[in-house]
Amino acid sequence: MGNYFQPEIECASPEQIRAWQDERLMHTVRHVYDNVAYYRNLMKERGVEPGDIKSVDDLYKLPFLTKDDLRDAYPYGLLAVPLRDTVRIQSTSGTTGRRVVAFYTQHDIDLWDDCCARAIVAAGGTKDDVVHVCYGYGLFTGGPGLNGGSHRLGSLTLPMSSGNTDRQIQFMCDLGSTILCCTPSYAAYLAESICERGLQDQIKLKAGIFGAEAWSEEMRRDIENKLNIKAYDIYGLTEISGPGVSFECSEQTGMHINEDHFIAEIIDPVTGKVLPEGEKGELVFTSITKEAFPLLRYRTRDICVLSRKKCSCGRTHVKMTKPMGRSDDMLIVKGVNVFPSQIETVLLNKGYAANYQIIVSRENNSDRLEVQVEMTPEMFSDAVSEIAVREKELVDALKSMLGIYAVVRLVTPKSIARSEGKAVRIIDKRNLYE
Amino acid sequence: MTVKQLSVFLENKPGRLAELTKALRQNGIDMRAMSIADAPDFGIARVIVDDPYEAACVLKDAGYVLSVTPVLAVAIPDEAGSLYEILRVLGENEINLEYTYAFPTAKKGQALMIFRVENNEKAIEALSGLSIVPLCQDAINQL
Ligand SMILES: [Zn+2]
């Protein structure tokens, strides 16, 4: 209790939040309609005018926006203010297709910083903390986001960026970093490296804020135990601003969405129909305070559930679950939906390292799913039969989680590339689109 | 009365065994005997070296996953039926033999065998009935 950056907003009454949303939504719709031809055309196609949107209840009337729209409108097609009013560009990593760029005015950056400051405070951060940011800096929003939030809060900020693990650990020990911000896979790698070097006593970390990729509860426990910290999730996407769209509180049961800036909806990814609270579906965001790059009903492709259950931390903003999968990442193998996070859960439950690789191929017109796992000292035995038994247990556990058979391949420790940015876990060799 | 064998995990990929022997050789460790256990997708290299402690450290540092297993090294007279005698005695005493492999020596008229059994103490006692005393680590180092 009591860890708020902006208590009057974070703990506002639901009526107050709703009033902000109604007013800001109307304003934003008018703003994009007047200033962005792309939106004007989309809305005209749907037969919607700004006057039709009087409250959040009218949101469903607006068309959706997808990543394809952002690519079509690249680079300036969705910019809602004159170029001279913008101060920053960030961009997505662009693994497929054209990059997506997002623009910010100073006002937009300030609000983003507020969101990240809320996340740091929720993780126990104060002005007295040393915030160690090893998200990538540059076009990626991770570094700039947490950096900005830490500045806003007034914490000492270490802009480490990603990579150079030796230096990360050295600074962590020398400067007494207390809050670590990075991707969960890099946090796991750092934790492993710190334990290997026996430096657990030399670090002063108390909390970590980890986001930008999927991670499981088991991975959280693993990092928390190794580093003796509390690990908090943070969520965001470049299109909407960056990290800090939602963040975890002390309860660690989901992330509060900053509803004074973003309206969240859950839709059926196939029909586009809005689903009631508590149902699983695709998360859709409407940003209602942005000047340069406001997005209406942007489909995130993240599958999750929203909950308005009262939270013990005192915050009143709606909570979202950790994304349970991404429709982008989702693999369809033998006609079954497979999410990497499911595989990770099984591996960690069975005591394997969080490092794994999924290889999908096609043999004789049938899909083959292979999970490569690094051998660990705990799983090793002098007897082939004992290892075979453990392998079989893993295959069975995967089968019961995924519903399909996966081949397990044990590989040399540390042979799967450790990522210092986003993890590449899936290799799909099927060339389904050729 | 036992010898420390290193069991090393090997991914089923060309060149892994060569890398292992190279790692040992580069660190001045002398490999005395080796056997490979194969599973469809991985292998276990079982090796006897002159300095098991040093070898384990070197291999761990090089990133290998391994375990140290006490096994029996037995000198077998080079005459018909002597291996049979040993197996018979182990069998009669209900001692499970998990695996065995030969150990090359320069000494004429004598063969060395490595036995991995369920219970070393029990096996040593059973073998004493045949007046066989398994070699200790020092004896291996002096071979
Ligand atoms: Zn809460």
XYZ file of C-alpha atoms and ligand atoms in Angstrom:
578
model
C 0.000 0.000 0.000
C 0.986 3.563 -0.509
C 3.379 3.121 -3.402
C 1.870 5.516 -5.892
C 3.443 8.055 -8.173
C 0.172 9.885 -8.907
C -2.266 8.639 -6.247
C -5.098 10.990 -7.264
C -5.068 9.379 -10.709
C -4.006 5.821 -9.911
C -6.620 5.466 -7.164
C -9.353 7.628 -8.727
C -12.948 6.435 -8.528
C -14.217 4.386 -11.488
C -16.683 7.214 -12.227
C -13.840 9.714 -12.400
C -11.795 7.469 -14.710
C -14.817 6.997 -16.919
C -15.430 10.754 -17.074
C -11.824 11.336 -18.143
C -12.114 8.653 -20.776
C -15.389 9.980 -22.252
C -14.067 13.494 -22.552
C -10.612 12.548 -23.846
C -11.973 10.026 -26.338
C -14.297 12.636 -27.887
C -11.431 15.063 -28.104
C -9.047 12.514 -29.681
C -11.566 11.358 -32.275
C -12.148 14.949 -33.319
C -8.387 15.584 -33.350
C -7.545 12.673 -35.695
C -10.560 13.269 -37.906
C -9.537 16.868 -38.438
C -5.802 16.231 -38.876
C -5.273 12.774 -40.366
C -6.644 11.986 -43.806
C -6.086 8.263 -43.248
C -8.480 8.250 -40.256
C -10.951 10.501 -41.983
C -11.177 8.058 -44.884
C -11.454 5.013 -42.611
C -14.246 6.667 -40.635
C -16.066 7.825 -43.737
C -15.923 4.282 -45.102
C -17.645 3.129 -41.916
C -20.071 6.027 -42.025
C -18.935 7.359 -38.661
C -18.468 11.011 -37.800
C -16.792 12.517 -34.771
C -20.184 13.614 -33.474
C -21.273 9.977 -33.221
C -18.699 9.311 -30.508
C -19.992 10.804 -27.290
C -18.636 8.338 -24.762
C -16.723 5.091 -24.301
C -19.991 3.287 -25.058
C -19.719 4.489 -28.666
C -16.192 3.116 -29.107
C -17.440 0.023 -30.958
C -18.589 2.244 -33.826
C -15.014 3.104 -34.735
C -13.021 0.985 -37.192
C -10.094 -1.106 -35.985
C -6.536 -0.235 -36.815
C -3.929 -2.942 -37.404
C -0.209 -3.104 -37.903
C -0.926 -3.234 -41.638
C -2.534 0.201 -41.435
C 0.585 1.490 -39.722
C 2.734 0.022 -42.465
C 0.482 1.427 -45.187
C 0.638 4.856 -43.629
C 4.408 4.703 -43.171
C 6.107 7.027 -42.525
C 3.991 10.139 -41.929
C 0.494 9.007 -42.865
C -0.835 8.832 -39.296
C 0.978 11.824 -37.878
C -1.649 14.092 -36.299
C 0.392 17.227 -35.646
C 2.709 19.366 -37.773
C 6.207 17.944 -37.948
C 7.579 20.987 -36.138
C 5.631 20.019 -33.014
C 7.167 16.537 -32.805
C 10.355 15.872 -30.859
C 10.971 12.113 -31.030
C 10.603 9.008 -33.158
C 10.677 5.437 -31.864
C 10.301 2.326 -33.945
C 9.475 -1.339 -33.630
C 12.118 -3.969 -34.205
C 10.505 -4.819 -37.538
C 11.272 -8.531 -37.830
C 8.707 -8.837 -40.586
C 7.728 -6.362 -43.213
C 8.198 -2.641 -43.035
C 9.142 -0.890 -39.846
C 6.518 0.899 -37.852
C 7.429 4.356 -36.598
C 5.732 6.288 -33.815
C 5.995 10.031 -33.169
C 5.964 12.001 -29.941
C 5.494 15.616 -28.981
C 7.066 16.767 -25.717
C 3.631 16.388 -24.140
C 3.507 12.745 -25.332
C 6.953 12.037 -23.894
C 5.966 13.609 -20.572
C 2.904 11.393 -20.277
C 4.936 8.316 -21.240
C 7.481 9.210 -18.550
C 4.637 9.479 -16.028
C 3.414 6.008 -16.969
C 6.885 4.509 -16.505
C 7.394 6.395 -13.249
C 4.138 4.841 -11.987
C 5.555 1.410 -12.847
C 8.828 2.054 -11.029
C 7.055 3.350 -7.928
C 4.706 0.347 -7.983
C 7.823 -1.844 -7.900
C 8.923 -0.045 -4.747
C 11.037 2.630 -6.419
C 11.753 6.011 -4.820
C 14.115 8.930 -5.370
C 16.675 6.993 -3.325
C 16.932 4.146 -5.815
C 19.558 3.402 -8.409
C 17.675 2.299 -11.523
C 19.759 0.086 -13.783
C 18.289 0.154 -17.299
C 19.646 -2.509 -19.609
C 16.872 -2.482 -22.127
C 18.201 -1.439 -25.513
C 18.294 2.291 -26.143
C 17.817 3.874 -29.513
C 14.759 3.162 -31.641
C 13.561 0.442 -29.262
C 11.239 1.966 -26.642
C 12.463 -0.144 -23.706
C 15.524 1.900 -22.771
C 14.120 5.390 -23.383
C 10.850 4.505 -21.611
C 12.274 3.274 -18.319
C 15.025 5.870 -18.496
C 12.404 8.611 -18.783
C 10.315 7.156 -15.970
C 13.310 6.941 -13.679
C 14.251 10.562 -14.425
C 10.712 11.677 -13.822
C 10.703 9.975 -10.455
C 14.092 11.467 -9.623
C 15.947 8.179 -9.149
C 19.572 7.872 -10.096
C 19.420 6.384 -13.584
C 22.049 4.086 -15.066
C 21.546 4.129 -18.855
C 23.417 0.849 -19.433
C 21.577 -0.282 -22.557
C 21.812 -3.961 -23.481
C 24.851 -6.201 -23.859
C 28.284 -6.432 -22.256
C 27.259 -8.603 -19.352
C 30.588 -8.225 -17.544
C 30.173 -4.481 -17.415
C 26.517 -4.778 -16.367
C 27.488 -6.907 -13.388
C 30.478 -4.747 -12.517
C 28.350 -1.572 -12.434
C 25.624 -3.361 -10.547
C 28.119 -4.282 -7.808
C 30.105 -1.033 -7.801
C 27.222 1.422 -7.969
C 24.747 -0.550 -5.906
C 21.916 -0.761 -8.448
C 18.628 -1.424 -6.651
C 16.129 -1.754 -9.505
C 16.896 -3.702 -12.656
C 14.989 -3.002 -15.887
C 15.472 -5.354 -18.839
C 13.887 -8.187 -20.783
C 13.082 -11.258 -18.679
C 15.377 -13.485 -20.729
C 18.270 -11.125 -20.150
C 17.364 -10.928 -16.445
C 17.512 -14.741 -16.321
C 20.883 -14.672 -18.034
C 22.217 -12.003 -15.680
C 20.916 -13.965 -12.689
C 22.652 -17.088 -13.952
C 25.908 -15.197 -14.529
C 25.781 -13.550 -11.100
C 25.207 -16.927 -9.404
C 27.979 -18.582 -11.411
C 30.415 -15.941 -10.235
C 29.163 -16.185 -6.663
C 28.340 -12.480 -6.573
C 24.854 -12.757 -5.037
C 26.123 -11.054 -1.858
C 27.668 -8.180 -3.791
C 24.493 -6.933 -5.437
C 21.906 -4.701 -3.794
C 18.997 -5.283 -6.161
C 15.569 -5.296 -4.536
C 13.295 -5.314 -7.575
C 13.232 -5.870 -11.297
C 10.880 -4.547 -13.964
C 10.888 -6.972 -16.848
C 8.916 -6.739 -20.066
C 8.943 -6.714 -23.861
C 8.678 -10.483 -24.203
C 6.710 -13.428 -22.914
C 7.752 -15.002 -19.619
C 6.150 -17.459 -17.262
C 5.495 -17.511 -13.520
C 8.199 -20.167 -13.187
C 10.692 -17.894 -14.861
C 9.646 -15.135 -12.464
C 10.251 -17.379 -9.455
C 13.570 -18.485 -10.877
C 14.809 -14.902 -11.305
C 13.377 -13.825 -7.942
C 15.143 -16.651 -6.128
C 18.468 -16.271 -7.848
C 18.663 -12.506 -7.376
C 16.637 -12.316 -4.162
C 14.358 -9.625 -5.611
C 10.720 -9.065 -6.476
C 10.209 -9.272 -10.225
C 7.473 -7.130 -11.772
C 5.980 -7.335 -15.204
C 5.538 -4.298 -17.407
C 3.681 -4.103 -20.698
C 3.576 -1.756 -23.605
C 4.040 -1.417 -27.278
C 5.782 1.143 -29.397
C 2.655 1.900 -31.395
C 0.817 2.959 -28.245
C 3.837 4.696 -26.601
C 6.166 2.007 -25.246
C 6.557 0.260 -21.893
C 4.274 1.523 -19.163
C 0.936 1.116 -20.909
C 0.321 -1.237 -18.001
C 2.437 -2.415 -15.082
C 2.332 -4.771 -12.158
C 1.729 -3.768 -8.554
C 2.628 -5.452 -5.250
C -0.107 -8.045 -5.756
C 1.699 -9.446 -8.836
C -1.543 -10.779 -10.289
C -1.822 -8.751 -13.448
C -0.932 -5.332 -14.779
C -2.890 -2.136 -14.153
C -3.598 -0.383 -17.438
C -3.149 3.394 -17.241
C -6.778 4.054 -18.084
C -6.473 7.809 -17.923
C -4.365 7.481 -21.106
C -5.540 4.264 -22.747
C -8.917 2.600 -23.191
C -8.655 -1.189 -23.341
C -11.074 -3.573 -25.005
C -11.006 -7.334 -25.469
C -12.346 -8.602 -28.769
C -12.874 -11.902 -30.463
C -9.871 -12.007 -32.822
C -11.914 -13.678 -35.543
C -15.207 -11.751 -35.504
C -13.971 -8.494 -33.991
C -16.869 -8.545 -31.523
C -16.216 -6.886 -28.148
C -16.142 -9.490 -25.375
C -17.348 -8.987 -21.799
C -14.931 -8.537 -18.901
C -13.247 -11.793 -17.895
C -13.244 -13.352 -21.341
C -10.083 -14.204 -23.171
C -9.449 -12.427 -26.428
C -7.337 -9.956 -28.317
C -6.383 -6.761 -26.549
C -7.298 -3.525 -28.334
C -6.098 -0.090 -27.256
C -7.276 3.423 -27.912
C -4.888 6.141 -26.816
C -6.794 9.211 -25.610
C -4.137 11.674 -24.501
C -1.590 11.546 -27.280
C -1.015 14.459 -29.607
C 1.360 13.224 -32.309
C 0.365 9.609 -32.843
C -2.989 8.750 -31.290
C -4.286 5.329 -32.299
C -7.956 4.418 -32.237
C -8.856 0.794 -31.554
C -5.419 -0.579 -32.329
C -5.315 -4.378 -32.399
C -2.300 -5.513 -30.373
C -2.459 -9.207 -31.382
C -1.885 -10.017 -27.708
C -4.306 -12.513 -26.215
C -5.270 -11.742 -22.615
C -8.063 -11.218 -20.087
C -9.156 -7.993 -18.335
C -10.274 -7.866 -14.729
C -11.905 -5.112 -12.672
C -11.690 -7.076 -9.439
C -10.645 -4.842 -6.528
C -6.880 -4.864 -6.132
C -5.196 -4.970 -2.744
C -2.721 -2.275 -3.829
C -5.496 0.326 -3.880
C -5.247 1.134 -7.572
C -8.579 1.307 -9.357
C -7.421 0.935 -12.951
C -8.384 -2.235 -14.803
C -5.890 -5.102 -14.767
C -4.816 -7.236 -17.710
C -3.264 -10.658 -17.466
C 0.147 -11.254 -18.889
C -0.396 -11.912 -22.602
C -1.093 -15.624 -22.959
C 0.217 -15.641 -26.456
C 0.500 -13.464 -29.494
C -1.502 -14.220 -32.517
C 1.751 -13.345 -34.381
C 3.897 -15.779 -32.337
C 1.211 -18.370 -32.256
C 2.214 -21.416 -34.207
C -0.288 -23.685 -35.782
C 1.251 -27.146 -35.675
C -0.798 -30.099 -36.857
C -3.790 -27.771 -36.715
C -3.281 -26.998 -33.027
C -2.484 -23.545 -31.608
C 0.887 -23.650 -29.880
C 2.256 -20.757 -27.825
C 5.948 -20.706 -26.860
C 4.934 -19.658 -23.343
C 3.216 -23.031 -22.850
C 6.409 -24.861 -23.702
C 8.416 -22.640 -21.396
C 6.056 -23.380 -18.524
C 6.518 -27.122 -18.961
C 10.304 -26.854 -19.152
C 10.592 -24.772 -16.010
C 8.194 -27.041 -14.130
C 10.388 -29.997 -15.011
C 13.557 -28.262 -13.870
C 15.103 -27.466 -17.221
C 16.719 -24.138 -18.050
C 14.508 -21.413 -19.471
C 16.601 -21.471 -22.597
C 14.962 -23.447 -25.345
C 14.304 -23.392 -29.023
C 11.296 -24.550 -30.960
C 11.833 -25.921 -34.423
C 8.877 -26.631 -36.651
C 9.403 -28.513 -39.870
C 7.418 -30.538 -42.297
C 8.241 -34.149 -43.060
C 6.168 -36.241 -45.431
C 3.428 -33.608 -45.440
C 3.134 -33.748 -41.679
C 4.232 -31.106 -39.179
C 7.048 -31.975 -36.818
C 7.560 -30.018 -33.605
C 10.972 -30.254 -31.993
C 11.867 -28.660 -28.681
C 15.580 -28.260 -28.066
C 16.523 -28.069 -24.420
C 19.890 -27.512 -22.849
C 21.165 -30.297 -20.594
C 21.621 -29.220 -16.973
C 23.728 -30.844 -14.221
C 20.495 -31.570 -12.320
C 19.031 -33.520 -15.214
C 22.171 -35.420 -16.077
C 22.887 -38.974 -15.040
C 25.564 -41.536 -15.811
C 22.847 -43.907 -16.972
C 21.304 -43.503 -20.411
C 18.105 -45.095 -19.141
C 17.631 -42.479 -16.413
C 18.013 -39.623 -18.856
C 15.631 -41.393 -21.216
C 13.053 -41.611 -18.432
C 13.324 -37.870 -17.768
C 13.105 -37.163 -21.470
C 9.976 -39.258 -21.678
C 8.455 -37.354 -18.749
C 9.125 -34.126 -20.576
C 7.584 -35.428 -23.789
C 4.497 -36.541 -21.850
C 4.195 -33.191 -20.064
C 4.478 -31.340 -23.370
C 1.884 -33.597 -24.899
C -0.566 -32.927 -22.105
C 0.054 -29.161 -22.280
C -0.022 -28.785 -26.058
C -2.238 -31.632 -27.090
C 0.271 -32.780 -29.683
C 3.475 -34.789 -29.674
C 6.763 -32.888 -29.605
C 10.189 -34.377 -30.151
C 12.610 -33.413 -27.393
C 16.268 -32.969 -28.200
C 18.831 -32.499 -25.468
C 21.615 -30.166 -26.514
C 24.929 -28.961 -25.143
C 24.636 -26.467 -22.262
C 24.746 -22.834 -23.402
C 24.609 -23.821 -27.050
C 21.302 -22.047 -27.635
C 22.024 -18.390 -28.289
C 21.358 -16.195 -25.260
C 19.565 -13.065 -26.271
C 20.454 -9.667 -25.062
C 17.379 -8.196 -26.687
C 14.281 -10.067 -27.719
C 14.530 -13.817 -27.725
C 14.351 -15.755 -30.951
C 12.788 -18.992 -29.845
C 11.001 -20.243 -32.907
C 12.477 -21.523 -36.113
C 9.771 -22.374 -38.594
C 11.230 -24.270 -41.530
C 7.959 -25.079 -43.187
C 7.899 -22.189 -45.699
C 4.130 -22.273 -45.590
C 3.803 -19.200 -47.737
C 5.944 -20.263 -50.645
C 39.257 -49.613 -4.141
C 37.323 -47.685 -6.721
C 38.346 -45.516 -9.630
C 36.656 -42.224 -10.457
C 35.096 -42.245 -13.886
C 33.863 -39.065 -15.576
C 30.548 -39.344 -17.395
C 30.104 -36.484 -19.823
C 26.967 -35.454 -21.696
C 27.461 -35.220 -25.441
C 24.937 -33.795 -27.842
C 24.357 -35.984 -30.854
C 26.225 -33.820 -33.340
C 29.350 -34.434 -35.376
C 32.602 -33.386 -33.747
C 31.418 -33.347 -30.122
C 33.637 -36.246 -29.080
C 36.637 -34.729 -30.826
C 36.027 -31.469 -28.940
C 35.927 -33.348 -25.654
C 39.205 -35.176 -26.222
C 40.780 -31.939 -27.405
C 39.702 -30.119 -24.238
C 41.334 -32.842 -22.127
C 44.505 -32.985 -24.169
C 44.950 -29.222 -24.223
C 44.922 -29.229 -20.444
C 47.507 -31.969 -20.195
C 45.086 -34.608 -19.023
C 45.839 -38.131 -20.089
C 42.866 -40.241 -21.074
C 43.358 -43.906 -20.135
C 40.094 -45.480 -21.229
C 36.871 -44.454 -22.843
C 33.498 -45.877 -23.726
C 30.507 -44.239 -25.383
C 26.913 -44.971 -24.458
C 24.562 -44.007 -27.242
C 20.956 -42.962 -27.090
C 19.125 -41.933 -30.258
C 19.575 -38.205 -29.634
C 22.509 -37.910 -27.246
C 25.490 -39.784 -25.894
C 27.397 -40.199 -22.677
C 31.184 -40.423 -22.859
C 32.623 -42.396 -19.963
C 36.279 -41.693 -19.456
C 39.022 -42.739 -17.074
C 41.797 -40.161 -16.757
C 44.965 -39.766 -14.757
C 43.631 -36.807 -12.774
C 39.844 -36.970 -12.452
C 39.548 -33.924 -10.185
C 41.476 -31.670 -12.550
C 39.640 -33.115 -15.541
C 36.241 -32.449 -13.955
C 37.227 -28.828 -13.270
C 38.538 -28.319 -16.776
C 35.440 -29.797 -18.405
C 33.022 -27.887 -16.164
C 34.799 -24.667 -17.043
C 34.522 -25.581 -20.705
C 30.751 -25.836 -20.234
C 30.279 -29.600 -20.136
C 27.670 -31.265 -17.986
C 29.201 -34.253 -16.253
C 29.109 -36.493 -13.223
C 31.790 -38.410 -11.373
C 30.973 -42.063 -10.844
C 33.032 -44.519 -8.763
C 33.583 -47.687 -10.788
C 35.638 -50.852 -10.356
C 38.812 -51.385 -12.396
C 39.717 -55.032 -12.362
C 42.854 -56.724 -13.701
C 41.807 -59.923 -15.373
C 44.291 -62.738 -15.909
C 44.656 -63.398 -19.593
C 43.334 -66.906 -19.488
C 40.179 -68.558 -20.699
C 37.141 -68.219 -18.461
C 38.405 -65.505 -16.144
C 35.810 -62.925 -17.236
C 33.137 -65.563 -16.892
C 34.241 -66.221 -13.308
C 33.806 -62.572 -12.384
C 30.381 -62.294 -13.988
C 29.314 -65.519 -12.308
C 30.307 -64.283 -8.869
C 28.547 -60.959 -9.373
C 25.456 -62.787 -10.572
C 25.441 -65.238 -7.679
C 25.610 -62.338 -5.257
C 22.760 -60.586 -7.070
C 24.856 -57.567 -7.959
C 23.502 -55.785 -11.018
C 26.087 -54.987 -13.642
C 25.106 -51.783 -15.431
C 27.888 -51.799 -17.964
C 31.465 -52.862 -18.515
C 34.206 -51.943 -20.939
C 37.816 -52.798 -21.637
C 40.753 -50.751 -20.528
C 43.776 -50.911 -22.817
C 47.130 -51.496 -21.108
C 50.664 -51.979 -22.339
C 51.193 -54.863 -19.964
C 51.265 -58.238 -21.659
C 49.294 -61.121 -20.275
C 46.796 -58.926 -18.463
C 43.531 -57.274 -19.401
C 41.873 -54.471 -17.462
C 38.112 -54.117 -17.329
C 35.907 -51.372 -15.909
C 32.773 -52.556 -14.119
C 29.911 -50.256 -13.195
C 27.807 -52.103 -10.654
C 24.878 -51.193 -8.482
C 26.766 -51.596 -5.229
C 30.535 -51.246 -5.172
C 31.042 -52.440 -1.578
C 29.102 -55.604 -2.177
C 30.945 -56.266 -5.426
C 34.360 -55.784 -3.832
C 33.442 -58.252 -1.141
C 32.195 -60.784 -3.676
C 35.342 -60.436 -5.789
C 37.549 -61.015 -2.765
C 36.254 -64.593 -2.880
C 38.134 -64.906 -6.170
C 41.168 -63.196 -4.626
C 40.562 -60.244 -6.949
C 41.217 -56.751 -5.603
C 40.022 -53.881 -7.797
C 42.644 -51.262 -8.519
C 42.641 -47.933 -6.734
C 43.057 -44.562 -8.417
C 46.798 -44.404 -7.713
C 47.349 -47.722 -9.450
C 45.630 -46.356 -12.531
C 47.811 -43.269 -12.498
C 50.915 -45.438 -12.404
C 49.941 -47.560 -15.359
Zn -2.800 -3.495 -7.850
